[in-house]
């Protein structure tokens, strides 16, 4: 076998080896040691140049060309593989660090106002538009503002109508918002047009319609020349705004110590036969006007009191008052 043929065999061995192993090289460091194995001066290709000395002068040029071609081919193959690995690493990095701008953002759950607050604010806004102011006062009251000024004297049986929590002998948790109106009248000359929303307390056993903590809105209008007719018109306007224009209203006689006459207010949904009681109202008793320093010969007034829970229950068909205070999100998030 001539040296040239032997060289050709070695060259084809190297080519096969290279072509077989190069695709398996997975990282640049391994590729570099592989390249050194083949292409360094003492590498497998470099060593083949030693053949040139053993090859006849006629064949040496051919052998030289073959070796140079091999070297070029191997270099190109390494370069191509290096390029592939680098491109692959880059593509992988791009894929790994990709940010998908179409993904939804981080959602921070937003709360909302409790249904009772929504209803309270809606009723406030109806009366604010009619020219009433919103007044508030203490939840811990004295007996004068809570009872005496409202024409409910000590030892009067009517006091039992308000199952009141007492804090000590004289102070109590207000069982209605009426003392707020007494306080406003004590400090203001008529005309007075206010609504008083707020939390109230009664020693009631809890059931579907009773809660020891509940919320009330009372309205008071004192001015010269007010009559029950004005009260009736105002109540009807309120019902039409809050419940709907088709509702009808009915007044019937009742008793409260602080109003005379006193009425119960019922409403009936369009097409319905059932009357629903929605609040109590009446003309402010002259004794109450006198108690706050007003002259009942000059001014008259009317008032009503409604339960915010009851308004919400009627409007949304809620059948248990305890749902308002249970913090059950399945209920709360419906409104
Ligand atoms: C009811 C009845 C009512 C009043 C509250 C009132 C306040 C003053 C003077 C006169 Cl300062 N009246 N408030 C009047 C009539 C009825 O509430 O059953 N509420 C749930």
PDB file of N, CA, C and O in Angstrom, residues 1-14 48 51-52 54-56 58-60 62-64 66-67:
ATOM      1  N   UNK A   1       0.861  -1.198   0.000  1.00  0.00           N
ATOM      2  CA  UNK A   1       0.000   0.000   0.000  1.00  0.00           C
ATOM      3  C   UNK A   1       0.897   1.249   0.000  1.00  0.00           C
ATOM      4  O   UNK A   1       1.840   1.344   0.769  1.00  0.00           O
ATOM      5  N   UNK A   2       0.608   2.150  -0.917  1.00  0.00           N
ATOM      6  CA  UNK A   2       1.432   3.362  -0.932  1.00  0.00           C
ATOM      7  C   UNK A   2       1.051   4.245   0.234  1.00  0.00           C
ATOM      8  O   UNK A   2      -0.038   4.120   0.813  1.00  0.00           O
ATOM      9  N   UNK A   3       2.022   5.133   0.562  1.00  0.00           N
ATOM     10  CA  UNK A   3       1.776   6.063   1.673  1.00  0.00           C
ATOM     11  C   UNK A   3       0.570   6.935   1.372  1.00  0.00           C
ATOM     12  O   UNK A   3      -0.193   7.288   2.267  1.00  0.00           O
ATOM     13  N   UNK A   4       0.343   7.271   0.074  1.00  0.00           N
ATOM     14  CA  UNK A   4      -0.776   8.120  -0.281  1.00  0.00           C
ATOM     15  C   UNK A   4      -2.112   7.423   0.037  1.00  0.00           C
ATOM     16  O   UNK A   4      -3.021   8.031   0.615  1.00  0.00           O
ATOM     17  N   UNK A   5      -2.161   6.162  -0.309  1.00  0.00           N
ATOM     18  CA  UNK A   5      -3.406   5.421  -0.040  1.00  0.00           C
ATOM     19  C   UNK A   5      -3.647   5.311   1.464  1.00  0.00           C
ATOM     20  O   UNK A   5      -4.756   5.510   1.964  1.00  0.00           O
ATOM     21  N   UNK A   6      -2.553   5.036   2.171  1.00  0.00           N
ATOM     22  CA  UNK A   6      -2.678   4.981   3.635  1.00  0.00           C
ATOM     23  C   UNK A   6      -3.182   6.311   4.184  1.00  0.00           C
ATOM     24  O   UNK A   6      -4.071   6.367   5.044  1.00  0.00           O
ATOM     25  N   UNK A   7      -2.628   7.399   3.625  1.00  0.00           N
ATOM     26  CA  UNK A   7      -3.056   8.729   4.062  1.00  0.00           C
ATOM     27  C   UNK A   7      -4.533   8.923   3.757  1.00  0.00           C
ATOM     28  O   UNK A   7      -5.303   9.419   4.599  1.00  0.00           O
ATOM     29  N   UNK A   8      -4.924   8.491   2.567  1.00  0.00           N
ATOM     30  CA  UNK A   8      -6.337   8.655   2.206  1.00  0.00           C
ATOM     31  C   UNK A   8      -7.250   7.877   3.168  1.00  0.00           C
ATOM     32  O   UNK A   8      -8.315   8.356   3.563  1.00  0.00           O
ATOM     33  N   UNK A   9      -6.790   6.702   3.571  1.00  0.00           N
ATOM     34  CA  UNK A   9      -7.578   5.915   4.521  1.00  0.00           C
ATOM     35  C   UNK A   9      -7.686   6.633   5.871  1.00  0.00           C
ATOM     36  O   UNK A   9      -8.757   6.707   6.478  1.00  0.00           O
ATOM     37  N   UNK A  10      -6.526   7.167   6.322  1.00  0.00           N
ATOM     38  CA  UNK A  10      -6.521   7.916   7.597  1.00  0.00           C
ATOM     39  C   UNK A  10      -7.465   9.103   7.505  1.00  0.00           C
ATOM     40  O   UNK A  10      -8.234   9.388   8.427  1.00  0.00           O
ATOM     41  N   UNK A  11      -7.394   9.802   6.354  1.00  0.00           N
ATOM     42  CA  UNK A  11      -8.262  10.977   6.181  1.00  0.00           C
ATOM     43  C   UNK A  11      -9.722  10.568   6.260  1.00  0.00           C
ATOM     44  O   UNK A  11     -10.521  11.197   6.957  1.00  0.00           O
ATOM     45  N   UNK A  12     -10.060   9.470   5.611  1.00  0.00           N
ATOM     46  CA  UNK A  12     -11.480   9.108   5.621  1.00  0.00           C
ATOM     47  C   UNK A  12     -11.909   8.606   7.006  1.00  0.00           C
ATOM     48  O   UNK A  12     -13.036   8.845   7.439  1.00  0.00           O
ATOM     49  N   UNK A  13     -10.972   7.978   7.732  1.00  0.00           N
ATOM     50  CA  UNK A  13     -11.278   7.591   9.128  1.00  0.00           C
ATOM     51  C   UNK A  13     -11.610   8.822   9.974  1.00  0.00           C
ATOM     52  O   UNK A  13     -12.596   8.858  10.727  1.00  0.00           O
ATOM     53  N   UNK A  14     -10.716   9.823   9.828  1.00  0.00           N
ATOM     54  CA  UNK A  14     -10.918  11.050  10.608  1.00  0.00           C
ATOM     55  C   UNK A  14     -12.244  11.709  10.246  1.00  0.00           C
ATOM     56  O   UNK A  14     -13.021  12.142  11.118  1.00  0.00           O
ATOM     57  N   UNK A  48      -0.942  13.990  10.723  1.00  0.00           N
ATOM     58  CA  UNK A  48      -0.960  13.415   9.374  1.00  0.00           C
ATOM     59  C   UNK A  48       0.037  14.116   8.449  1.00  0.00           C
ATOM     60  O   UNK A  48       0.505  13.521   7.466  1.00  0.00           O
ATOM     61  N   UNK A  51       3.086  12.424   7.325  1.00  0.00           N
ATOM     62  CA  UNK A  51       3.081  11.540   6.157  1.00  0.00           C
ATOM     63  C   UNK A  51       3.812  12.129   4.953  1.00  0.00           C
ATOM     64  O   UNK A  51       4.390  11.400   4.155  1.00  0.00           O
ATOM     65  N   UNK A  52       3.710  13.459   4.852  1.00  0.00           N
ATOM     66  CA  UNK A  52       4.210  14.105   3.645  1.00  0.00           C
ATOM     67  C   UNK A  52       5.665  13.698   3.375  1.00  0.00           C
ATOM     68  O   UNK A  52       6.079  13.509   2.221  1.00  0.00           O
ATOM     69  N   UNK A  54       6.999  10.884   3.899  1.00  0.00           N
ATOM     70  CA  UNK A  54       7.125   9.513   3.385  1.00  0.00           C
ATOM     71  C   UNK A  54       6.509   9.350   2.006  1.00  0.00           C
ATOM     72  O   UNK A  54       6.484   8.255   1.454  1.00  0.00           O
ATOM     73  N   UNK A  55       5.964  10.425   1.488  1.00  0.00           N
ATOM     74  CA  UNK A  55       5.257  10.302   0.211  1.00  0.00           C
ATOM     75  C   UNK A  55       6.161  10.786  -0.930  1.00  0.00           C
ATOM     76  O   UNK A  55       6.888  11.767  -0.773  1.00  0.00           O
ATOM     77  N   UNK A  56       6.055  10.038  -2.037  1.00  0.00           N
ATOM     78  CA  UNK A  56       6.919  10.383  -3.178  1.00  0.00           C
ATOM     79  C   UNK A  56       6.632  11.797  -3.659  1.00  0.00           C
ATOM     80  O   UNK A  56       5.535  12.300  -3.454  1.00  0.00           O
ATOM     81  N   UNK A  58       6.094  13.020  -6.545  1.00  0.00           N
ATOM     82  CA  UNK A  58       4.996  13.216  -7.525  1.00  0.00           C
ATOM     83  C   UNK A  58       3.643  13.299  -6.804  1.00  0.00           C
ATOM     84  O   UNK A  58       2.742  13.996  -7.228  1.00  0.00           O
ATOM     85  N   UNK A  59       3.527  12.543  -5.722  1.00  0.00           N
ATOM     86  CA  UNK A  59       2.229  12.492  -5.046  1.00  0.00           C
ATOM     87  C   UNK A  59       2.085  13.514  -3.910  1.00  0.00           C
ATOM     88  O   UNK A  59       1.010  13.679  -3.352  1.00  0.00           O
ATOM     89  N   UNK A  60       3.228  14.154  -3.577  1.00  0.00           N
ATOM     90  CA  UNK A  60       3.197  14.999  -2.375  1.00  0.00           C
ATOM     91  C   UNK A  60       2.214  16.176  -2.511  1.00  0.00           C
ATOM     92  O   UNK A  60       1.494  16.524  -1.580  1.00  0.00           O
ATOM     93  N   UNK A  62      -0.539  16.302  -4.268  1.00  0.00           N
ATOM     94  CA  UNK A  62      -1.889  15.775  -4.079  1.00  0.00           C
ATOM     95  C   UNK A  62      -2.174  15.551  -2.594  1.00  0.00           C
ATOM     96  O   UNK A  62      -3.221  15.968  -2.082  1.00  0.00           O
ATOM     97  N   UNK A  63      -1.180  14.917  -1.926  1.00  0.00           N
ATOM     98  CA  UNK A  63      -1.354  14.643  -0.494  1.00  0.00           C
ATOM     99  C   UNK A  63      -1.537  15.946   0.288  1.00  0.00           C
ATOM    100  O   UNK A  63      -2.400  16.062   1.161  1.00  0.00           O
ATOM    101  N   UNK A  64      -0.685  16.920  -0.070  1.00  0.00           N
ATOM    102  CA  UNK A  64      -0.797  18.230   0.603  1.00  0.00           C
ATOM    103  C   UNK A  64      -2.181  18.820   0.419  1.00  0.00           C
ATOM    104  O   UNK A  64      -2.791  19.345   1.366  1.00  0.00           O
ATOM    105  N   UNK A  66      -4.957  17.235  -0.222  1.00  0.00           N
ATOM    106  CA  UNK A  66      -5.942  16.459   0.561  1.00  0.00           C
ATOM    107  C   UNK A  66      -5.925  16.872   2.031  1.00  0.00           C
ATOM    108  O   UNK A  66      -6.964  17.076   2.659  1.00  0.00           O
ATOM    109  N   UNK A  67      -4.686  17.008   2.571  1.00  0.00           N
ATOM    110  CA  UNK A  67      -4.580  17.375   3.991  1.00  0.00           C
ATOM    111  C   UNK A  67      -5.128  18.785   4.258  1.00  0.00           C
ATOM    112  O   UNK A  67      -5.877  19.015   5.220  1.00  0.00           O
TER     113      UNK A  67
END
